[in-house]
mmCIF file of C-alpha atoms in Angstrom:
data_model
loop_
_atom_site.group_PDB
_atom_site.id
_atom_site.type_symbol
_atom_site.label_atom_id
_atom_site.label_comp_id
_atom_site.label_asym_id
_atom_site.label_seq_id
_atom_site.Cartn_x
_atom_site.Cartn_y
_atom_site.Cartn_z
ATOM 1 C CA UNK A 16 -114.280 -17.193 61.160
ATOM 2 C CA UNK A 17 -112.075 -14.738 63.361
ATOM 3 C CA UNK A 18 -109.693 -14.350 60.423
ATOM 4 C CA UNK A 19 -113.003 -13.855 58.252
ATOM 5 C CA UNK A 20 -113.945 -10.346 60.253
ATOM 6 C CA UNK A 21 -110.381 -9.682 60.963
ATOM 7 C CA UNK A 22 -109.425 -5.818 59.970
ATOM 8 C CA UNK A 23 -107.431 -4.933 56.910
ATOM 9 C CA UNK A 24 -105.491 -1.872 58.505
ATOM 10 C CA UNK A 25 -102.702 -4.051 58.174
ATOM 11 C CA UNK A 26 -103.336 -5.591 55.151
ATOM 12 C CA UNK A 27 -101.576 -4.796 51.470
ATOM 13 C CA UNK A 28 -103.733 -2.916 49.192
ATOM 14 C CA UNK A 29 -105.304 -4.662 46.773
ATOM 15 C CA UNK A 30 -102.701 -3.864 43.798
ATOM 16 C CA UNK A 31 -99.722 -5.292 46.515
ATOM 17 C CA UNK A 32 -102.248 -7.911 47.268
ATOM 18 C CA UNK A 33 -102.111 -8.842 43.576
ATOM 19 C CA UNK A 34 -98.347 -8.256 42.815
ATOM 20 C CA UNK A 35 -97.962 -9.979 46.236
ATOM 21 C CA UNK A 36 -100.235 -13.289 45.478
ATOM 22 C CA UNK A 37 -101.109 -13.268 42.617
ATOM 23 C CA UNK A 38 -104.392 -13.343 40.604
ATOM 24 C CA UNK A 39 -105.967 -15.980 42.810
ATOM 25 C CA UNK A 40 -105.965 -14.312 46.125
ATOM 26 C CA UNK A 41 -108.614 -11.666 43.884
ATOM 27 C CA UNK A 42 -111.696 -14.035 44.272
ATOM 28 C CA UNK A 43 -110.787 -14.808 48.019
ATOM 29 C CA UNK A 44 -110.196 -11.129 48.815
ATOM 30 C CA UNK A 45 -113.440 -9.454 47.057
ATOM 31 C CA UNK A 46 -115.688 -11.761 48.580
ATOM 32 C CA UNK A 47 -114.406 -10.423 51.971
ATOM 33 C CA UNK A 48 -115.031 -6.790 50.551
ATOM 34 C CA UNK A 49 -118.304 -6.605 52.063
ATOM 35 C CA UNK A 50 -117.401 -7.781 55.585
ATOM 36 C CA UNK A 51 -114.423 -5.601 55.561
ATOM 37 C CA UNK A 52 -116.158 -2.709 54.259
ATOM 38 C CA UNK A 53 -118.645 -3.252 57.118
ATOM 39 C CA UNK A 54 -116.101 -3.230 59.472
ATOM 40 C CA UNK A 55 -112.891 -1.278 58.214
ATOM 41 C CA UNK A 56 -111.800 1.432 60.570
ATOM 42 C CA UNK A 57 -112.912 4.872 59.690
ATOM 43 C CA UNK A 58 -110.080 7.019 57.360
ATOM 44 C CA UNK A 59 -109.376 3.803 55.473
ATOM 45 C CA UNK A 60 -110.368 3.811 52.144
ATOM 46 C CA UNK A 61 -111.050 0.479 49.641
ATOM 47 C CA UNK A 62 -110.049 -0.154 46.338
ATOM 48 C CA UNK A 63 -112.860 0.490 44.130
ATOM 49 C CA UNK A 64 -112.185 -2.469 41.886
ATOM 50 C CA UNK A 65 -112.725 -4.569 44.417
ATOM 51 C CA UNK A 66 -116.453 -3.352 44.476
ATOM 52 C CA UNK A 67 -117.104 -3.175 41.059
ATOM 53 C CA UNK A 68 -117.344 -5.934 39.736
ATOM 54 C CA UNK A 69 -120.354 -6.629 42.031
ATOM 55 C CA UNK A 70 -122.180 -4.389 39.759
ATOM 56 C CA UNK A 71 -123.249 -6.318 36.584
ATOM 57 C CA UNK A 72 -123.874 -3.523 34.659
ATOM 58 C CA UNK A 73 -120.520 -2.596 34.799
ATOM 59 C CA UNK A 74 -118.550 -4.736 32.344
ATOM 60 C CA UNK A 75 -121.380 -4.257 29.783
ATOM 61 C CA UNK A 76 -120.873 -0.710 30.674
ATOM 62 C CA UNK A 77 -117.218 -0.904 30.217
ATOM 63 C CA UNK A 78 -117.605 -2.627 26.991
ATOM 64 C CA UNK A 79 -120.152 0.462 26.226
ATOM 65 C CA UNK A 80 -117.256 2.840 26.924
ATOM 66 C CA UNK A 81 -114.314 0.809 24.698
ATOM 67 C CA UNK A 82 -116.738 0.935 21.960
ATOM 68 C CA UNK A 83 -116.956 5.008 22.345
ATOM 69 C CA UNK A 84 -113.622 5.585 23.374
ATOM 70 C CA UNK A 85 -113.031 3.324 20.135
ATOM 71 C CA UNK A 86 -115.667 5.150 18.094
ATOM 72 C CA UNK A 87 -113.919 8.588 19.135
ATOM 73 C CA UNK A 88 -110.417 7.738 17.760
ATOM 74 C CA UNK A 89 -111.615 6.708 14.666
ATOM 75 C CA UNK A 90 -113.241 9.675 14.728
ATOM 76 C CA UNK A 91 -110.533 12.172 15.369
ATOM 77 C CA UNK A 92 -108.525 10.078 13.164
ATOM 78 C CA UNK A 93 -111.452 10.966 10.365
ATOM 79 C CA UNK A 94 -111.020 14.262 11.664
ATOM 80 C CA UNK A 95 -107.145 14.549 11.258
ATOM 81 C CA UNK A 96 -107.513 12.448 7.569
ATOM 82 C CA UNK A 97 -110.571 15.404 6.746
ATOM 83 C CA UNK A 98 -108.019 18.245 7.786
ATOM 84 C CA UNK A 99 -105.198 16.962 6.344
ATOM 85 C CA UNK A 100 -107.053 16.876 2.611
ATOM 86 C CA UNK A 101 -108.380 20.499 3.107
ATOM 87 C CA UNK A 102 -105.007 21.355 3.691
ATOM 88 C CA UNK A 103 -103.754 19.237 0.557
ATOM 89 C CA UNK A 104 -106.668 21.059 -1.742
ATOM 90 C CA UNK A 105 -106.257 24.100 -0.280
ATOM 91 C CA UNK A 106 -102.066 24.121 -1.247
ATOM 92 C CA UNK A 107 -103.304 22.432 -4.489
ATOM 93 C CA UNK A 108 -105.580 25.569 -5.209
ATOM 94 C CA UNK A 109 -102.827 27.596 -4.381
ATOM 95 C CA UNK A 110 -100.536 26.181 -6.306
ATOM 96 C CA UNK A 111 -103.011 26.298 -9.112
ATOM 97 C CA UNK A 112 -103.281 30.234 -8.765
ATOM 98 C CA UNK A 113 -99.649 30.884 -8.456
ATOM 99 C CA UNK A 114 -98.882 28.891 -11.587
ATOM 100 C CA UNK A 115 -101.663 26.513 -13.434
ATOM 101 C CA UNK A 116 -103.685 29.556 -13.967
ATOM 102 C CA UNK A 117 -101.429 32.619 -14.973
ATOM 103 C CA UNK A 118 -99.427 29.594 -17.160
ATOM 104 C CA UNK A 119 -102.651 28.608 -18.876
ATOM 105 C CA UNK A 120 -102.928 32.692 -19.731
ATOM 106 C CA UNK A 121 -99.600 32.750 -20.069
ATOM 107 C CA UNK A 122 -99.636 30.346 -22.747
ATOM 108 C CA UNK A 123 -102.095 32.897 -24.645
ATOM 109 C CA UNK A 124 -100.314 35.565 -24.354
ATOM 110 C CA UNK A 125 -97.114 33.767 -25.653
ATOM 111 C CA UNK A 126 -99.489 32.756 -28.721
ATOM 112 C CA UNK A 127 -98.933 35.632 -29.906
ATOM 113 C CA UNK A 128 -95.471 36.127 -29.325
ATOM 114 C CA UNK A 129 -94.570 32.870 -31.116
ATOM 115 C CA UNK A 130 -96.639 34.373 -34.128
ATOM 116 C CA UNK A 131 -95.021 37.071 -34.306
ATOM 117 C CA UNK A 132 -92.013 35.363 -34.745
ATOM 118 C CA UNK A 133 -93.388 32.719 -37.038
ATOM 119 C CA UNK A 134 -94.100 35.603 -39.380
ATOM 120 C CA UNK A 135 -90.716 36.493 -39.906
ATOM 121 C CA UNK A 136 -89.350 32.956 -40.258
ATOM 122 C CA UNK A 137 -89.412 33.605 -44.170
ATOM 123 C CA UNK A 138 -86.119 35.319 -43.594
ATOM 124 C CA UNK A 139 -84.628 32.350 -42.964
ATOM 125 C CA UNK A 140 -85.079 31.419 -46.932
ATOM 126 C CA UNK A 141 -83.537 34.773 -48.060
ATOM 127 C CA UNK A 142 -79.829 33.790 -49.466
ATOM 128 C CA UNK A 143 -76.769 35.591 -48.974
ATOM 129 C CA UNK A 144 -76.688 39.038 -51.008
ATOM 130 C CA UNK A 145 -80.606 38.667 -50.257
ATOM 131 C CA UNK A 146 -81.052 42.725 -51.332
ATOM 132 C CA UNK A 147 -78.012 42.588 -53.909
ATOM 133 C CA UNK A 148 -76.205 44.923 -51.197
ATOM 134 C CA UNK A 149 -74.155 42.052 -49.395
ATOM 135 C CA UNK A 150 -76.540 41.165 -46.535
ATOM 136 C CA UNK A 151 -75.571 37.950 -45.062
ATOM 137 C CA UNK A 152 -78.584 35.190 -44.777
ATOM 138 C CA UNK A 153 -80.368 34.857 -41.246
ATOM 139 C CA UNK A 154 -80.373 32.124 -38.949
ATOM 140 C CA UNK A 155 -82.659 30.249 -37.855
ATOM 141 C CA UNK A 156 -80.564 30.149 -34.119
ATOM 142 C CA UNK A 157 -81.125 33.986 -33.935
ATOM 143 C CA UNK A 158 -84.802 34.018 -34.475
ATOM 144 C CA UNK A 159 -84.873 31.114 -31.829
ATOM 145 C CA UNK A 160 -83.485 33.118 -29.551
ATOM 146 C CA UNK A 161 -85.536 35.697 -30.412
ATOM 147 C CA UNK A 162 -88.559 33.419 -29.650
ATOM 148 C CA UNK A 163 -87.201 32.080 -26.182
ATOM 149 C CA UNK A 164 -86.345 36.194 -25.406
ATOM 150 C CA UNK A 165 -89.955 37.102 -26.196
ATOM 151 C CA UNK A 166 -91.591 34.338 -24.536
ATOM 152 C CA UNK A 167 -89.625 34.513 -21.295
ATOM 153 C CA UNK A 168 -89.999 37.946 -21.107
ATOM 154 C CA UNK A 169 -93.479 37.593 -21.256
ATOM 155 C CA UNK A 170 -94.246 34.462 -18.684
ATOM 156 C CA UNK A 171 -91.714 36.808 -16.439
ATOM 157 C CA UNK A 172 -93.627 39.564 -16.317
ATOM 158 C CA UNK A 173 -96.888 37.683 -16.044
ATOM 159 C CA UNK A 174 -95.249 36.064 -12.932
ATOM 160 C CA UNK A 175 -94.135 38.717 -11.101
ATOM 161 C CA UNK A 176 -96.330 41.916 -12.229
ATOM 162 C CA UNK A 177 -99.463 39.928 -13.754
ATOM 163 C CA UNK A 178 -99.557 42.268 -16.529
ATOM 164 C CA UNK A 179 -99.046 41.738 -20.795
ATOM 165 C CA UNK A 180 -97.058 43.420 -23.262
ATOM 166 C CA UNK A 181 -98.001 43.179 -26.944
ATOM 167 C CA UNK A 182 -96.032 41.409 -29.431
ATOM 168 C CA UNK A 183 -93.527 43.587 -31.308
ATOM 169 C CA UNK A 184 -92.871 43.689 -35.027
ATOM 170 C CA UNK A 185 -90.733 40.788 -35.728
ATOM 171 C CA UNK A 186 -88.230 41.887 -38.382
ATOM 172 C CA UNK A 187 -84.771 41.424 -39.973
ATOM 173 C CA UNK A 188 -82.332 43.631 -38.652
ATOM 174 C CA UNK A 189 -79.035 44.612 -39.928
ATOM 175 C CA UNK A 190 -76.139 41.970 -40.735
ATOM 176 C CA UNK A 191 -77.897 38.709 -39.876
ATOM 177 C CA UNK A 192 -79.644 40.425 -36.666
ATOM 178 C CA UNK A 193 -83.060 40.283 -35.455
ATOM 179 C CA UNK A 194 -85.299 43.962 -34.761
ATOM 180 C CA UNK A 195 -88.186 43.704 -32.522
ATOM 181 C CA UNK A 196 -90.117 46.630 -32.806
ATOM 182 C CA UNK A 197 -92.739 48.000 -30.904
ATOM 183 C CA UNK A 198 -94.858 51.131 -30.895
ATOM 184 C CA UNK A 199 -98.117 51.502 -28.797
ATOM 185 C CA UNK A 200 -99.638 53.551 -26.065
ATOM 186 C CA UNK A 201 -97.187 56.585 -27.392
ATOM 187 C CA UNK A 202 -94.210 54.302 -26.523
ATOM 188 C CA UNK A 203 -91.303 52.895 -29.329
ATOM 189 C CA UNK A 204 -89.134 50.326 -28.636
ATOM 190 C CA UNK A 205 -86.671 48.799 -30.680
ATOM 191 C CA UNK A 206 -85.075 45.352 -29.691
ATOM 192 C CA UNK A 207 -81.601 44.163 -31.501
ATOM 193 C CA UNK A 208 -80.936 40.315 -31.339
ATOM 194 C CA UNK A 209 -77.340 39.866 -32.525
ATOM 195 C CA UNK A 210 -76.274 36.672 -34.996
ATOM 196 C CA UNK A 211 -74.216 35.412 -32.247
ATOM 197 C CA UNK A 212 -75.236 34.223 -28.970
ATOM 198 C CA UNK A 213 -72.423 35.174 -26.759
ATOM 199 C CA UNK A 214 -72.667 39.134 -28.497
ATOM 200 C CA UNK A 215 -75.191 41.206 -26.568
ATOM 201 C CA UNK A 216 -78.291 42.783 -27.294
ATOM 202 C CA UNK A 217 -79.164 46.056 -27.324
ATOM 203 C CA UNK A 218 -82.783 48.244 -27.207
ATOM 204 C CA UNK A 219 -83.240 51.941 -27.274
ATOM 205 C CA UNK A 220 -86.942 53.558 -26.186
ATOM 206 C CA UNK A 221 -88.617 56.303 -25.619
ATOM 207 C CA UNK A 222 -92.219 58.051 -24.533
ATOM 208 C CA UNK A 223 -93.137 61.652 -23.395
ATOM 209 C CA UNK A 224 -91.452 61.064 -20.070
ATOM 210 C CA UNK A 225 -87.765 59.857 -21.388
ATOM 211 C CA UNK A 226 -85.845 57.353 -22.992
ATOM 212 C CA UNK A 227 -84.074 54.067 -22.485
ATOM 213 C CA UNK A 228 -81.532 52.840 -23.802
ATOM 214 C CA UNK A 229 -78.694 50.259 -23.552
ATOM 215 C CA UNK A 230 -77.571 46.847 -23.614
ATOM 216 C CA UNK A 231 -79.244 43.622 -22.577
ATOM 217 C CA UNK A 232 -78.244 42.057 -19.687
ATOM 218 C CA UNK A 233 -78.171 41.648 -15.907
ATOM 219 C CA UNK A 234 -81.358 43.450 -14.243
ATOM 220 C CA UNK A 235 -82.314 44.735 -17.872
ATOM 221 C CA UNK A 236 -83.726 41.729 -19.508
ATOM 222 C CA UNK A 237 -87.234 40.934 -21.680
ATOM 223 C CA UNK A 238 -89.322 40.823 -18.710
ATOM 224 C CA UNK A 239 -87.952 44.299 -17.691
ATOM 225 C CA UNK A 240 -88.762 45.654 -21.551
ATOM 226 C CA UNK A 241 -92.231 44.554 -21.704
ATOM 227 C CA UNK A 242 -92.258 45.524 -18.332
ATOM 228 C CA UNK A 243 -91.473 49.167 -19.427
ATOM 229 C CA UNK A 244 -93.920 48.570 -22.382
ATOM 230 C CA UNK A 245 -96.641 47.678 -20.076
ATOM 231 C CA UNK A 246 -96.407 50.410 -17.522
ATOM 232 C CA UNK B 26 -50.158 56.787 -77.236
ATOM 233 C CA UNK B 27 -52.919 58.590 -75.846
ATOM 234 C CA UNK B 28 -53.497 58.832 -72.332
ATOM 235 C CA UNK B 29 -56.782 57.221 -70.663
ATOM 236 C CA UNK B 30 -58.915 60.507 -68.927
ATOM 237 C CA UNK B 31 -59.649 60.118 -65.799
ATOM 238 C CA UNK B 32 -62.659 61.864 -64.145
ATOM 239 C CA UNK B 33 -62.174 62.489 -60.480
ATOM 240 C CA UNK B 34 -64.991 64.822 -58.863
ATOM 241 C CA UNK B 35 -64.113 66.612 -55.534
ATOM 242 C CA UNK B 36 -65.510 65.801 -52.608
ATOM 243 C CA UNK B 37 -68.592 68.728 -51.796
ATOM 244 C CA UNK B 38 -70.022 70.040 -49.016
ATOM 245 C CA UNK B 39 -73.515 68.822 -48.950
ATOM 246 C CA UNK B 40 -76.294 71.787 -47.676
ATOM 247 C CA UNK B 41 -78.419 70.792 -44.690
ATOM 248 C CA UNK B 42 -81.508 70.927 -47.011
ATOM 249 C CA UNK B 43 -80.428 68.487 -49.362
ATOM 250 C CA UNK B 44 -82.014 64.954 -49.503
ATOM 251 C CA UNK B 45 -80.188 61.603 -49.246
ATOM 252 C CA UNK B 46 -81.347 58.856 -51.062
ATOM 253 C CA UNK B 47 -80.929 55.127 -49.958
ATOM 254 C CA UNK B 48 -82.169 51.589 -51.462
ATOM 255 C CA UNK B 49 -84.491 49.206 -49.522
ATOM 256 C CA UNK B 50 -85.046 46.094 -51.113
ATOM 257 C CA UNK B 51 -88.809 44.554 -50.867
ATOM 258 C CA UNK B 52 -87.722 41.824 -49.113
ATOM 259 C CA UNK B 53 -87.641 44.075 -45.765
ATOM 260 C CA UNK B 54 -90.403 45.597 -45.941
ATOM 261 C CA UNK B 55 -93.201 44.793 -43.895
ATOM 262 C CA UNK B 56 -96.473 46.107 -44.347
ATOM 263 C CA UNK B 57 -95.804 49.031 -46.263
ATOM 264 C CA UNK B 58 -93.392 50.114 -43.626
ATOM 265 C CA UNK B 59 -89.538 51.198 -43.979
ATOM 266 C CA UNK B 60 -87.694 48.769 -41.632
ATOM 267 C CA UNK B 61 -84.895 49.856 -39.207
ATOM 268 C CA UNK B 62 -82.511 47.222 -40.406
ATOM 269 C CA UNK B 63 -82.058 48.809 -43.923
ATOM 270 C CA UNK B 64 -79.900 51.330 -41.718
ATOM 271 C CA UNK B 65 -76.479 49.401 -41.863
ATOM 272 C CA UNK B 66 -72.786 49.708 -41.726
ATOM 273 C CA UNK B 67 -71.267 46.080 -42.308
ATOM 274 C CA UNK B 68 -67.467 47.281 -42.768
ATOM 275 C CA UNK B 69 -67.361 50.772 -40.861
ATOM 276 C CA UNK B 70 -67.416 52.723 -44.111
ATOM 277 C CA UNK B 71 -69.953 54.479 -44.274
ATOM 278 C CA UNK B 72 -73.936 53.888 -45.059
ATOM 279 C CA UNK B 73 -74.123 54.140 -48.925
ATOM 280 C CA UNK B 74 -76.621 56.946 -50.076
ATOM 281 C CA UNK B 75 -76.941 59.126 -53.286
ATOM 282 C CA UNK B 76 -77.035 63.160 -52.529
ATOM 283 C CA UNK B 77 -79.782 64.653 -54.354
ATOM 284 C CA UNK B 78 -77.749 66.842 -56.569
ATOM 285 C CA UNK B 79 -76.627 64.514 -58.597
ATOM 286 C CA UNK B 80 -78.696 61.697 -58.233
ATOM 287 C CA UNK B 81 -82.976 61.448 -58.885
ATOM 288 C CA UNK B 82 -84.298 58.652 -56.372
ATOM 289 C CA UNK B 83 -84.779 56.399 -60.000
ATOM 290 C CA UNK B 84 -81.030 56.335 -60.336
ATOM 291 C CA UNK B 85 -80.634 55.079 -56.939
ATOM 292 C CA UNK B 86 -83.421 52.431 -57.386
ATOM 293 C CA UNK B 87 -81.065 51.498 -60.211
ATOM 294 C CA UNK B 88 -77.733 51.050 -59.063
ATOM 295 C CA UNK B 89 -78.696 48.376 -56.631
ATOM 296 C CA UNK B 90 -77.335 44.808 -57.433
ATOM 297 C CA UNK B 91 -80.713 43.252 -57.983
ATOM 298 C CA UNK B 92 -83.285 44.547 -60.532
ATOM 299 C CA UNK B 93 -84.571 48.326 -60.034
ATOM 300 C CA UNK B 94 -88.319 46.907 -59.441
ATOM 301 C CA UNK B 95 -87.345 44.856 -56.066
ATOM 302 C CA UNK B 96 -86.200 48.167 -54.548
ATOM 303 C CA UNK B 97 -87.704 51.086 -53.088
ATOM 304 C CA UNK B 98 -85.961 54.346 -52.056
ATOM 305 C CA UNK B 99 -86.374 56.775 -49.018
ATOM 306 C CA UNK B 100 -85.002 59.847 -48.550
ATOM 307 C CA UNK B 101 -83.657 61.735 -45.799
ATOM 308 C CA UNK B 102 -82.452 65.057 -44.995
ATOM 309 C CA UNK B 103 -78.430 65.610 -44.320
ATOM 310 C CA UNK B 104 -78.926 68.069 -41.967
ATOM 311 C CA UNK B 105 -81.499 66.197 -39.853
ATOM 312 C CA UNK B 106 -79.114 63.686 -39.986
ATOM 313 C CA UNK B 107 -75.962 64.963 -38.374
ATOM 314 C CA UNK B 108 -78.540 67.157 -36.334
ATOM 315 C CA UNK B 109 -80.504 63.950 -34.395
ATOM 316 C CA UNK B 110 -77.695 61.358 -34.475
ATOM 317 C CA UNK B 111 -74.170 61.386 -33.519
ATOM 318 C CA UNK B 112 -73.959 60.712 -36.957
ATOM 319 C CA UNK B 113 -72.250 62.705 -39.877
ATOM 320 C CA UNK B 114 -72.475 62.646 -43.707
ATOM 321 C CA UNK B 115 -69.562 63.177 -46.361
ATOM 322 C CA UNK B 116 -70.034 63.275 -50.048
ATOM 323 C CA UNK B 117 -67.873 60.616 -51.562
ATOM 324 C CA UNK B 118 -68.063 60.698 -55.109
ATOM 325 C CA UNK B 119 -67.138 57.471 -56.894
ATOM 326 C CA UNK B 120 -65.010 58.122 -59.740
ATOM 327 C CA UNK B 121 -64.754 55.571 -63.015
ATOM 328 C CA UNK B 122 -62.933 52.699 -62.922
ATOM 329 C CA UNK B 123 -62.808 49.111 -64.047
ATOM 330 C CA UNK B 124 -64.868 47.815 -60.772
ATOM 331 C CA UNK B 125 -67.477 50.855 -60.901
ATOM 332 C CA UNK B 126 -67.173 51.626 -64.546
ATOM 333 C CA UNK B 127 -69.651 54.489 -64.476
ATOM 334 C CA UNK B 128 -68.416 56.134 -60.993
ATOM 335 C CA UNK B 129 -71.385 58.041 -59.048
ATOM 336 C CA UNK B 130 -70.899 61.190 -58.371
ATOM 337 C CA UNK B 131 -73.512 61.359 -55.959
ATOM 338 C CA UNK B 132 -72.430 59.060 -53.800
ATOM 339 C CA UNK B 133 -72.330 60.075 -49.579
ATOM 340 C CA UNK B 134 -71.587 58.086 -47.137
ATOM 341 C CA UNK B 135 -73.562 58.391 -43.774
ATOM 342 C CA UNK B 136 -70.716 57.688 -40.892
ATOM 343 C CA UNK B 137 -69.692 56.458 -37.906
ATOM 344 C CA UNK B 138 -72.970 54.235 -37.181
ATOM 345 C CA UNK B 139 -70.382 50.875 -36.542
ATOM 346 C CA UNK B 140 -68.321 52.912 -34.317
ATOM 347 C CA UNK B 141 -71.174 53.668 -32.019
ATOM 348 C CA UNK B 142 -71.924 51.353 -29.159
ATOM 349 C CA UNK B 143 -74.733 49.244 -29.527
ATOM 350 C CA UNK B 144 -77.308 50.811 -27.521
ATOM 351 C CA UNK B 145 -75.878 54.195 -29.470
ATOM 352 C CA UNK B 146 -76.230 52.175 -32.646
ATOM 353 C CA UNK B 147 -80.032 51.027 -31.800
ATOM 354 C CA UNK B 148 -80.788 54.831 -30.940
ATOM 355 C CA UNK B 149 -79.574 56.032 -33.841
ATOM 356 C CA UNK B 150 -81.164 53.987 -36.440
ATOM 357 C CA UNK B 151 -84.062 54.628 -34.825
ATOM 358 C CA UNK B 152 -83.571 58.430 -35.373
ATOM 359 C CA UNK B 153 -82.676 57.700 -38.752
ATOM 360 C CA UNK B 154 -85.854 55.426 -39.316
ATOM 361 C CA UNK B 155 -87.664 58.572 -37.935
ATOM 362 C CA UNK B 156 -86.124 61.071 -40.209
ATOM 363 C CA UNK B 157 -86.780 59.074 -43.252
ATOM 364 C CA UNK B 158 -89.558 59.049 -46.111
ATOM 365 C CA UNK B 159 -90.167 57.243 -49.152
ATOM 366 C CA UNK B 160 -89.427 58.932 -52.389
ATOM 367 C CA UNK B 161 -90.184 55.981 -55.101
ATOM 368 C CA UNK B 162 -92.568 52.835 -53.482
ATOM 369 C CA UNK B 163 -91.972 49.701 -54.307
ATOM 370 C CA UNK B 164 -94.820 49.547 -56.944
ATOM 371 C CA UNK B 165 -94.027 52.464 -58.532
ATOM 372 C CA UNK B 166 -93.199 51.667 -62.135
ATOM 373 C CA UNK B 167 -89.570 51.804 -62.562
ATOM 374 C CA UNK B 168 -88.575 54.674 -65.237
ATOM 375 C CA UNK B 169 -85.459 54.043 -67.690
ATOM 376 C CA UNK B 170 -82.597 56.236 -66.674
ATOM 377 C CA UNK B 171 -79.010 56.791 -67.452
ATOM 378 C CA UNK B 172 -76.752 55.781 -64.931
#
């Protein structure tokens, strides 16, 4: 009975109680909780878990509180999923601006550019001596270049200025070469597309303000043309 | 034994007025319009074209080597010519012989287009598409002529 009321200033706390004895000292030492609490010297302080459990309410309570703590996480993890796919559609739709949309007008504008070029592909039936003057035959390489030029140019300066050009005249040029020829808005523009791919193009232009002229290559490519065309 | 004559004519000085006349076969043109690529110099000779003195634009529809009705002819003025392009004309008469029987006397040669550059070359056939006109259509009926 003495050791019953005896103090617990000297006494372990509860968590060194339970690394010191183990799991089954618990019941012996709670049931002393009220006794001890009665009687503990003022200053000391109790380990709440020993109390709680007296409650009832509290492991349904606990339970209560898993089950929200629980409810929360799968929440914020809703949350997170929920951010994550606005972030997803909102790169898509970005995306979709950037490219999906100016390629789907892009593709109309190069309509026409790829007509333009179709028109001319009769050349490629003319034989040599064509006019009776000697003209070699054309190729059907140089109008494909021609084609890949034009079309380039065209998704180029879509890309990086959003504007159009219109399609040139597609014609044959001198020797086997291709002429692209344009004249609008008070502007002319003639393109030359050589037989061979490794020779270089060349273009001369002009409007009210100047001309251009020179050879195709480095900064001065389609895009920069129907660029020019365009302003 | 008689000795074969031989015309040579002397190479004239053409006046700035004067027209040039030049062949473009229907195959090139394109709506109606004269193309830029009938402006060519293949071997650095010279663009062939008939000076108006002693040529009519019928003659020069006819010497082509395909049928006079598959060509048209435009004209353009010497002058202009060696005036807008770093171009320049010389008459170069023809004379008879076995490969051009008939000779042409009014045959000029427009020069120096291969030697230019190609932007150069680009600019100037565009100054000589400018500068030119047509002087017999394609459908215009083709009229008999001596050559």
């Amino acid at each position: 009975m003495a050791d019953q009321y005896r103090s617990t200033q000297n006494k372990p706390t509860l968590a060194e109680d339970l690394a010191g004895y183990g799991i089954a000292r618990l019941g012996e030492v709670t049931t002393q909780v009220p006794i001890r609490y009665a009687n503990r010297p003022a200053g000391r302080t109790l380990d709440p878990r020993a109390v709680l459990p007296e409650d009832p309410r509290i492991p349904q309570l606990e339970k209560t509180i898993k089950q929200l703590r629980r409810r929360e996480q799968e929440q914020d993890r809703e949350i997170a999923r929920l951010v994550d796919r606005v972030a997803l559609l909102e790169q898509q739709m970005a995306e979709r601006i950037a490219t999906d949309m100016p390629d789907r007008e892009a593709a109309m504008l190069t309509r026409q550019f790829i007509q333009a070029v179709d028109r001319a592909r009769p050349i490629l039936e003319w034989p040599d001596d064509w006019d009776g003057e000697g003209s070699p035959s054309y190729r059907a390489e140089t109008l494909d270049r021609v084609q890949t030029f034009l079309v380039e140019g065209a998704l180029a300066l879509w890309r990086m200025h959003s504007r159009t050009a219109p399609a040139p005249q597609v014609a044959a040029g001198p020797d086997g070469s291709i002429d692209l020829h344009w004249q609008s808005n008070g502007r002319e523009l003639l393109v030359n597309i050589p037989v061979e791919s490794d020779e270089v193009g060349s273009f001369y232009g002009d409007d009210a303000e100047g001309k251009i002229k020179g050879e195709i290559g480095g900064s001065v490519d389609a895009a920069w043309l129907l660029g020019w065309l365009a302003r | 034994m008689a000795c074969p004559v031989t015309t040579v004519w002397e190479s004239e000085t053409i006046p700035d007025s004067n027209k040039l006349f030049m062949r473009v076969h229907k195959n090139i043109i394109l709506a109606g319009q004269i193309p830029h690529g009938v402006f060519r110099d293949p071997d650095g000779k010279g663009m062939s074209t008939d000076w108006e003195a002693y040529a009519s634009p019928h003659q020069t529809r006819a010497r082509g080597g395909k049928p006079a009705e598959e060509y048209a002819v435009i004209a353009v003025e010497k002058g202009a010519v060696e005036a807008d392009t770093p171009l320049s004309v010389k008459h170069t008469p023809i004379a008879p012989s076995a490969a051009e029987s008939k000779g042409n006397r009014a045959h000029t040669d427009i020069l120096g287009l291969k030697q230019c550059s190609n932007a150069d070359k680009t600019e100037a056939r565009v100054a000589l598409w400018r500068l030119s006109r047509y002087c017999v259509n394609l459908n215009d009926p083709v009229v008999p002529v001596d050559l």
